Coordinates of C-alpha atoms in Angstrom, one line a residue:
X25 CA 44.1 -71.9 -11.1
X26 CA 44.0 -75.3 -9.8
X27 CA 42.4 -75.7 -6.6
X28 CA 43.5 -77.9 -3.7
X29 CA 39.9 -79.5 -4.1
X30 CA 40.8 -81.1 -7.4
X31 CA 42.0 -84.8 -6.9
X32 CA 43.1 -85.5 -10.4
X33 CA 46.5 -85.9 -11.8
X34 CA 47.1 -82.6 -12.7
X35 CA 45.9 -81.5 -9.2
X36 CA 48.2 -84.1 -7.5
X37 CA 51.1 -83.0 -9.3
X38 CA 50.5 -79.1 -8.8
X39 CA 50.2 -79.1 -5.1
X40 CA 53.1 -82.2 -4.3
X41 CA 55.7 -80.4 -6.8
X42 CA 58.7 -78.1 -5.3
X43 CA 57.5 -75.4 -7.3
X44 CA 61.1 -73.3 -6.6
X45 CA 62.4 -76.0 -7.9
X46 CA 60.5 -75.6 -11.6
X47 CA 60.7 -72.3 -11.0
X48 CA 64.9 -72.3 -11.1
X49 CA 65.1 -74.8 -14.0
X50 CA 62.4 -72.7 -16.2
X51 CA 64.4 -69.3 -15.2
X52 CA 67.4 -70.9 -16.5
X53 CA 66.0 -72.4 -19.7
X54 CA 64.5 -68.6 -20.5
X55 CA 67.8 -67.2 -19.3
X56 CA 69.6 -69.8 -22.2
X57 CA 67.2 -68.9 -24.8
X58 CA 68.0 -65.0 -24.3
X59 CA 71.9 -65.4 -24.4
X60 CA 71.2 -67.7 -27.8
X61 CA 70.0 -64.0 -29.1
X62 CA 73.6 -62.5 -28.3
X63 CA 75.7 -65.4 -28.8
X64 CA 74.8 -67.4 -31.8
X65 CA 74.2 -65.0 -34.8
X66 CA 77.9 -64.8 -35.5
X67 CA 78.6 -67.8 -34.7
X68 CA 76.3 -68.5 -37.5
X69 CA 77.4 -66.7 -40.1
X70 CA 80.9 -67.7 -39.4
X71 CA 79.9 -70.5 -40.9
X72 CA 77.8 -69.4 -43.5
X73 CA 74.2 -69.9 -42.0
X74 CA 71.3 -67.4 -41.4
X75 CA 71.9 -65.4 -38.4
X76 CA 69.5 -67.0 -36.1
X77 CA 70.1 -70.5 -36.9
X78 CA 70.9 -71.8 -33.9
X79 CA 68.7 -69.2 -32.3
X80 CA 66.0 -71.2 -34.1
X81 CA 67.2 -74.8 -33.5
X82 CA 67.8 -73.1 -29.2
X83 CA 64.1 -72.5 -29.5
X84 CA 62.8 -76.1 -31.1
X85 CA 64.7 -78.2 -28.3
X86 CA 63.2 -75.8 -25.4
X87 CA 59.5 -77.0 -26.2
X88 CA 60.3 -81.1 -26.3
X89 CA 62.8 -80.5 -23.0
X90 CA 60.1 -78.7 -21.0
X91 CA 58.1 -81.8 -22.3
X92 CA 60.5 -84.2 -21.3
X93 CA 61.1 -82.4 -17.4
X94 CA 57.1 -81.8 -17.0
X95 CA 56.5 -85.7 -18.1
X96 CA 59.2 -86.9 -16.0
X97 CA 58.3 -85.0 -13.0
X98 CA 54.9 -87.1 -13.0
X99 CA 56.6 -90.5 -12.2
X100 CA 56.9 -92.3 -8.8
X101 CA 60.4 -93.0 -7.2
X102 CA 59.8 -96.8 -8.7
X103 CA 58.9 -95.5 -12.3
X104 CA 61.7 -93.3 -12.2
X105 CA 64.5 -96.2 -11.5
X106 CA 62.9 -98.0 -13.8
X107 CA 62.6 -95.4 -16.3
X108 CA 67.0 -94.7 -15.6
X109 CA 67.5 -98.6 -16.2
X110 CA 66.0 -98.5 -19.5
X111 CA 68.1 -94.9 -20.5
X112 CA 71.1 -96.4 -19.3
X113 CA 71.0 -99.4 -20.9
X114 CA 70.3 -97.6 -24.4
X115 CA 72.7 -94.6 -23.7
X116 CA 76.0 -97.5 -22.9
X117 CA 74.5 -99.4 -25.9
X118 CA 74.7 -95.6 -27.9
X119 CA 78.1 -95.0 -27.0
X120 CA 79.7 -98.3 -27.7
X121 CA 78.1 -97.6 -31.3
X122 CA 79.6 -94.0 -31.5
X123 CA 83.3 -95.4 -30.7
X124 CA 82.7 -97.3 -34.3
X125 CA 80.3 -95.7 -36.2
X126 CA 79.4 -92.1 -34.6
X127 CA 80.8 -88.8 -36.0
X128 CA 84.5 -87.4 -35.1
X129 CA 84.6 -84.3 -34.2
X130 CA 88.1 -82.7 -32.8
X131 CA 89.4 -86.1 -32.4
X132 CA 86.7 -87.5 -30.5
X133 CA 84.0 -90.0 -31.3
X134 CA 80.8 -88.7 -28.8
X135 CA 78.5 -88.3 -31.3
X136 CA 75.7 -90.2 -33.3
X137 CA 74.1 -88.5 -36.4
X138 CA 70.6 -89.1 -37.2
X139 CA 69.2 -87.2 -40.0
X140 CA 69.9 -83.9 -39.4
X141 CA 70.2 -84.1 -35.9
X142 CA 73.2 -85.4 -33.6
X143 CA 72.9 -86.8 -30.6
X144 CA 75.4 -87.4 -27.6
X145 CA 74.7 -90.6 -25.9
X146 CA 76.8 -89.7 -22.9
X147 CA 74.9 -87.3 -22.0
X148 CA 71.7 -89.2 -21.4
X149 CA 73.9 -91.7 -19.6
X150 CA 74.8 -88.9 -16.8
X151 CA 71.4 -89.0 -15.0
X152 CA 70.0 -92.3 -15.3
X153 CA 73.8 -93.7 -14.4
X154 CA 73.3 -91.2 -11.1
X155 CA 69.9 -93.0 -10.2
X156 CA 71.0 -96.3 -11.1
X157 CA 73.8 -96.4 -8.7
X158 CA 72.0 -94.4 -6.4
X159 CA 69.7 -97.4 -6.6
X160 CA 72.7 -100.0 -5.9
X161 CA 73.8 -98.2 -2.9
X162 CA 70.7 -97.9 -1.5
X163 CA 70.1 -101.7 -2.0
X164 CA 73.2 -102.6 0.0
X165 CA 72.2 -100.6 2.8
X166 CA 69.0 -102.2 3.2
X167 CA 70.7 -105.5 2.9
X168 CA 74.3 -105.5 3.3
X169 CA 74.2 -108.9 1.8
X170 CA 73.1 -107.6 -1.5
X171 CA 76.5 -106.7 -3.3
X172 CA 75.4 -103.4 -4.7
X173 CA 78.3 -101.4 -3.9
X174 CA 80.0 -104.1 -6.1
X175 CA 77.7 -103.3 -8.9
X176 CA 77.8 -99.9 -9.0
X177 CA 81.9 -99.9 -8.4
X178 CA 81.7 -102.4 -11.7
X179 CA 79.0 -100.2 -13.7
X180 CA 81.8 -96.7 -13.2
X181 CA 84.0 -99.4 -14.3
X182 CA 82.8 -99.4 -17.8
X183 CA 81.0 -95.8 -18.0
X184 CA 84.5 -94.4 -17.1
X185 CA 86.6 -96.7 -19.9
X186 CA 84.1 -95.8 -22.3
X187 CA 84.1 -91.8 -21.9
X188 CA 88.2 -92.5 -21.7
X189 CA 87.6 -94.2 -24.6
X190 CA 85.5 -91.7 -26.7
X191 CA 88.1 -89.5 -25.7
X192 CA 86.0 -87.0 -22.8
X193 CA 88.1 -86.4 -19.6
X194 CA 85.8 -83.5 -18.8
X195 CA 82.8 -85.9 -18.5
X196 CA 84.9 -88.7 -16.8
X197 CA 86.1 -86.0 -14.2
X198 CA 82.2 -85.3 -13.4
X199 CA 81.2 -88.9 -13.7
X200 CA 84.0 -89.9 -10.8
X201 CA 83.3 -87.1 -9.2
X202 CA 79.6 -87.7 -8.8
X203 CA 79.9 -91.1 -8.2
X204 CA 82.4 -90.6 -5.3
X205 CA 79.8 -88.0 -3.4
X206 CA 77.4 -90.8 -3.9
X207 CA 79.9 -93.6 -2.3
X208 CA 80.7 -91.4 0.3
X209 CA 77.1 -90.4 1.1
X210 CA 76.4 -94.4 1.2
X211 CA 79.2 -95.1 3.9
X212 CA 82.2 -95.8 2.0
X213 CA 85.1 -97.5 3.9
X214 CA 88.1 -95.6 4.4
X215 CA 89.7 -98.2 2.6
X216 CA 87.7 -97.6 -0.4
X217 CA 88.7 -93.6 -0.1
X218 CA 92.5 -94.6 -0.2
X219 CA 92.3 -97.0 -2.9
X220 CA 89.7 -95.4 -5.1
X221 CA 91.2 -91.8 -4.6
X222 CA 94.5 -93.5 -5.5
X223 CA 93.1 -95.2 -8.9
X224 CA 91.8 -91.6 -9.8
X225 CA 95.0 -89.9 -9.7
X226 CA 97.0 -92.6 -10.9
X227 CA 94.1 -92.0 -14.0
X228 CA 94.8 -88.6 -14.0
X229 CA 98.9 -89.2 -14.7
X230 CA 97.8 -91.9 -17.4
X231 CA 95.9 -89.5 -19.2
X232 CA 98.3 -86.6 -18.8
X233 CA 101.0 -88.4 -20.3
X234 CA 99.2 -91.5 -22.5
X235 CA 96.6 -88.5 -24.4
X236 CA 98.3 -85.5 -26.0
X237 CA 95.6 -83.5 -26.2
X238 CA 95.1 -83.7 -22.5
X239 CA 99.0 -83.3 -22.2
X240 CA 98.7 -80.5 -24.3
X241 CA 95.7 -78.4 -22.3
X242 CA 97.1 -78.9 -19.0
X243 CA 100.6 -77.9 -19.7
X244 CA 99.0 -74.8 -21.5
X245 CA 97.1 -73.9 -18.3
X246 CA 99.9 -74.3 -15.8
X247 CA 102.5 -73.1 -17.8
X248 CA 101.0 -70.0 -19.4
X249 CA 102.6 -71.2 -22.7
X250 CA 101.1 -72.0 -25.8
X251 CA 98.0 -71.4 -27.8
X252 CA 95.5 -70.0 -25.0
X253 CA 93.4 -67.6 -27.7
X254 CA 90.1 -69.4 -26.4
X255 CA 90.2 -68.9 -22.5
X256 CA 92.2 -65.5 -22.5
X257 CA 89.7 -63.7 -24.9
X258 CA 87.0 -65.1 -22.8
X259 CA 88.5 -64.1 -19.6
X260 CA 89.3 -60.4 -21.3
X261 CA 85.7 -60.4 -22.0
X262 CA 84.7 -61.2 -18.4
X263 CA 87.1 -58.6 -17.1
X264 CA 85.6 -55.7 -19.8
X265 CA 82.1 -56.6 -18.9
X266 CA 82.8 -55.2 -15.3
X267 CA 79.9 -54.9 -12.9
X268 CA 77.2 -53.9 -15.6
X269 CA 78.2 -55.1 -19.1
X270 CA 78.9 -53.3 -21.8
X271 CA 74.6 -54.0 -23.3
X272 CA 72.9 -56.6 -24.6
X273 CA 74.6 -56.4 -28.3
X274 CA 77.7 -54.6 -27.7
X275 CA 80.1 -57.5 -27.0
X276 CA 83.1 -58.4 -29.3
X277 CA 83.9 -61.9 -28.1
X278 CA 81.1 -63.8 -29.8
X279 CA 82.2 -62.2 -32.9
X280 CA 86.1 -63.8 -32.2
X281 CA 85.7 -67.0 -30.3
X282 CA 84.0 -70.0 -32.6
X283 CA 82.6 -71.7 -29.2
X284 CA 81.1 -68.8 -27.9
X285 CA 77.5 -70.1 -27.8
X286 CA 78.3 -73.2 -26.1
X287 CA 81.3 -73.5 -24.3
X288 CA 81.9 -69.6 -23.4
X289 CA 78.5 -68.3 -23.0
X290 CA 79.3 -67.2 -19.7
X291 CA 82.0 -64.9 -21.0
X292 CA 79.4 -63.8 -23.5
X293 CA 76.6 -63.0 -20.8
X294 CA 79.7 -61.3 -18.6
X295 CA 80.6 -59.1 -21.2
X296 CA 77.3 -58.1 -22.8
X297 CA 75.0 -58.2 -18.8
X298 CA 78.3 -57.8 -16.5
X299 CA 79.2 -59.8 -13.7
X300 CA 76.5 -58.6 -11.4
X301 CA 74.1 -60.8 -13.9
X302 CA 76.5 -63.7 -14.1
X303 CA 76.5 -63.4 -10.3
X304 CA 72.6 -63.9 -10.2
X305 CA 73.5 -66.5 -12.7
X306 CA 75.6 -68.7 -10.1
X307 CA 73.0 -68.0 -7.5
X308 CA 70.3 -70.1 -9.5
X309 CA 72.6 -72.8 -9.9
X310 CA 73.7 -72.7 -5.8
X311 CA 70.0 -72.6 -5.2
X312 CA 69.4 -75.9 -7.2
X313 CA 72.4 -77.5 -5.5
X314 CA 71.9 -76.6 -1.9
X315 CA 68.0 -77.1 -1.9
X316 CA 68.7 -80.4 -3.2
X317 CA 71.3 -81.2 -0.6
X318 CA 69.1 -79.9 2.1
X319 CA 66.0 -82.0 0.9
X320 CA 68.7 -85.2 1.1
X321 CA 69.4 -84.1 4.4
X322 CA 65.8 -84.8 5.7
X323 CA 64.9 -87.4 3.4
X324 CA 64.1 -91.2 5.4
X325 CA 64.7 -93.1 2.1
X326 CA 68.1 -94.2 1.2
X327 CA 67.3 -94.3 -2.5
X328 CA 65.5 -90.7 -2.9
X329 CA 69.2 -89.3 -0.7
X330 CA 70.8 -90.6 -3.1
X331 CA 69.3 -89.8 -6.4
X332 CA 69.0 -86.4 -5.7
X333 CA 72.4 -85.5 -4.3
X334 CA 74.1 -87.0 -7.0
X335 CA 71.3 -85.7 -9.5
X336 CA 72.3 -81.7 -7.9
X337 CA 75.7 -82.1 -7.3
X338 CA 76.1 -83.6 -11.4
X339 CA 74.4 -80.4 -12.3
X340 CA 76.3 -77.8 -9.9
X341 CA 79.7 -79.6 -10.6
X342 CA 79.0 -79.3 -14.3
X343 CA 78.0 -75.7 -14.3
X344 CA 81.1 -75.2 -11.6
X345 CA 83.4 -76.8 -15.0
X346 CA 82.1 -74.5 -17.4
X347 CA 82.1 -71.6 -15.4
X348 CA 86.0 -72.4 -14.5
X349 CA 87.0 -72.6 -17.6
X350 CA 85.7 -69.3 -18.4
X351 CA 87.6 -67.7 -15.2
X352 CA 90.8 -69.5 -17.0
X353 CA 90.8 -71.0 -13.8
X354 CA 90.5 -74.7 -15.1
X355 CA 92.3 -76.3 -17.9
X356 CA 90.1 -76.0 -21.1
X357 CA 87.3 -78.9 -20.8
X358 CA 84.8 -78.3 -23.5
X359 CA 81.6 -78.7 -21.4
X360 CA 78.2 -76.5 -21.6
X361 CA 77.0 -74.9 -19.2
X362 CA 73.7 -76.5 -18.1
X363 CA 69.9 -75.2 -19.7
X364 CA 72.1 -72.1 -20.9
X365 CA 74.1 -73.3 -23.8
X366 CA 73.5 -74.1 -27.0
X367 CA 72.7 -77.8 -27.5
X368 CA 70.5 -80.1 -28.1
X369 CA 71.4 -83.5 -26.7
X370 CA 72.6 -80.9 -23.4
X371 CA 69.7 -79.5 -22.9
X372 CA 67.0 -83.0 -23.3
X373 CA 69.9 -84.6 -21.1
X374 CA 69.9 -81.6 -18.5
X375 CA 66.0 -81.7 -18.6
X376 CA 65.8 -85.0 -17.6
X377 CA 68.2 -84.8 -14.5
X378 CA 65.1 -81.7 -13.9
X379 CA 62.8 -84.2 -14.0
X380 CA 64.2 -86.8 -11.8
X381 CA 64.6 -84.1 -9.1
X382 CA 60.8 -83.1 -9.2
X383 CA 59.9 -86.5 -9.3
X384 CA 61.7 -87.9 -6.2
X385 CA 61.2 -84.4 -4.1
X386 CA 57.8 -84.4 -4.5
X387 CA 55.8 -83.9 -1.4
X388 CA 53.7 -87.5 -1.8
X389 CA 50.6 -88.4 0.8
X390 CA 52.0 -91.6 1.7
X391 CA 55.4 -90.2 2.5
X392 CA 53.7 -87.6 4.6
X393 CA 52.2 -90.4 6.0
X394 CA 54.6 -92.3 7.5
X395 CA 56.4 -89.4 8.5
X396 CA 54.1 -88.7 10.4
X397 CA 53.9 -92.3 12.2
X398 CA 57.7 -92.3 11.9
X399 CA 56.8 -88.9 14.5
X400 CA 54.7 -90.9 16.6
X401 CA 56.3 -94.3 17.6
X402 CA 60.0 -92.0 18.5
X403 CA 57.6 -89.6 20.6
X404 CA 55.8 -92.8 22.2
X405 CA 52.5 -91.8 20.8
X406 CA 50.4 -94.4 19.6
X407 CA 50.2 -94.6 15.9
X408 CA 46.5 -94.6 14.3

């Protein structure tokens, strides 16, 4: 046990990390390596595999993520802006490549292939594009003169053209989405509201009727009509799950849907643990996302607010995607359901949104510090 006595790193870190924080992320990432058991092995050898392939390939990203979230967590609020400069820059760099040279999958262009591995650059943009702007907004309200609201309306810009461009209308929904809790958090105009909400659904009728495949899902979901195989076998499985599942095992949809480890997990862990566990399942994720909000709430520094409602609300609105999807109460997105499904690139991405969080809600000296004088000089005390 590390003692409070201690004054190293490791020390430092124990006692000034938001230990329910770790706690939730690790719960989920054990939680996504136990639904790999029931989900994958079909999946696999579907497609001609060994049955716990990506059981096996589940299990070697969880060791580098947990890597990647611990390391992270270590950095200062500077380290970690700079840190989300550098990821950003190389993840828009990434996916400029993939729209020319990346793999196609399903008619889209997201990925990058290197050796045996493929990695998704937009995912790694997610997070450090949240702190970046998060960064920009908190510029230009420490000097109004600095034009960072500018910036960061020009950065979306060209992070939404090139997920339109890729084509991902799931990821450009969260992006906007996450970006416009951030604006609003930072005092956006009105103005901005009207015009900004207008560009998004005048975006939304562009892509409805400029991309069939978009065309295509959401006349499916408000019509009823059409091939809906995927989300009504996943919401049938939901529905025979009931309130305890049918066991760990005993589930048919893996065996029927080809996503069933990534996309409908959920259905999966409805069917096989019932929906009191997929209840518990929400509750983690609610927990990340109002503990986040709440430590916004009370945080002094513009940048820290910031960051870390627009690192929680990326997380809880992506989770709140997936899980929709699976309810058949959202058009079909093709987004995983965070630290629980199967992938890679998800799950190093997901890790370092984790990572950001511990690192800017750590419980630091000299922020206690100046709390504390912040305490004094409004109560009239003299500070020391």
């Amino acid at each position: 046990m590390v003692s409070r006595a201690d004054r190293g790193p490791l020390a430092d870190w124990f006692w000034t990390i938001d230990r329910f924080f770790l706690a939730a992320f690790v719960l989920l990432m054990g939680l996504g390596f136990m639904l790999s058991f029931a989900a994958s092995p079909p999946v696999a050898e579907r497609l001609g595999l060994d049955s716990f392939h990506f059981v096996e390939r589940h299990a070697v990203f969880v060791i580098p993520s947990l890597v990647v979230m611990i390391g992270l967590s270590f950095m200062s609020p500077r380290q970690v802006r700079r840190a989300a400069i550098i990821l950003l820059i190389v993840s828009i760099s990434m996916m400029v490549l993939a729209l020319f040279f990346g793999v196609e999958v399903k008619g889209s262009r997201r990925w990058i292939s290197i050796g045996s591995f493929s990695i998704q650059p937009s995912e790694f943009m997610k997070p450090a594009f949240v702190v970046v702007c998060a960064w920009l907004f908190a510029e230009h309200a420490r000097q109004p003169e600095i034009p960072g609201n500018l910036f960061a309306i020009i950065l979306f810009g060209i992070v939404a053209a090139l997920l339109v461009a890729q084509p991902d209308l799931g990821q450009t929904i969260l992006t906007s989405v996450v970006w416009g809790g951030m604006f609003f958090m930072a005092g956006m105009p009105w103005l901005w509201i009207v015009v900004l909400g207008g560009f998004g659904a005048g975006g939304l009728l562009a892509a409805y009727y400029m991309l069939p495949h978009v065309t295509s899902r959401f006349d499916k979901f408000l019509t009823g009509e059409g091939d809906r195989f995927q989300v009504e076998t996943a919401r049938d499985a939901i529905i025979r799950g009931d309130w305890f599942g049918q066991g760990p095992g005993e589930g048919v949809v893996k065996r029927i849907l080809p996503d069933s480890h990534t996309d409908f997990i959920f259905s999966v862990a409805a069917e096989e643990f019932g929906i009191v566990f997929c209840m518990a399942l929400v509750a983690i994720f609610a927990f990340i996302v109002l503990r986040g909000l709440n430590h916004a709430f009370k945080e002094r520094d513009d940048f820290n607010r910031f960051a870390v409602a627009g690192l929680v609300l990326q997380i809880g609105m992506q989770s709140m995607i997936n899980i929709g999807v699976n309810l058949e109460l959202m058009p079909a997105k093709g987004m995983t359901l965070p630290l629980i499904s199967y992938g890679g690139s998800s799950m190093i991405a997901i890790c370092v949104t984790a990572g950001f969080i511990l690192a800017l809600t750590r419980h630091r000296p000299e922020k206690r510090a100046q709390e504390r004088s912040l305490f004094r000089v409004g109560h009239g005390v003299p500070a020391e």
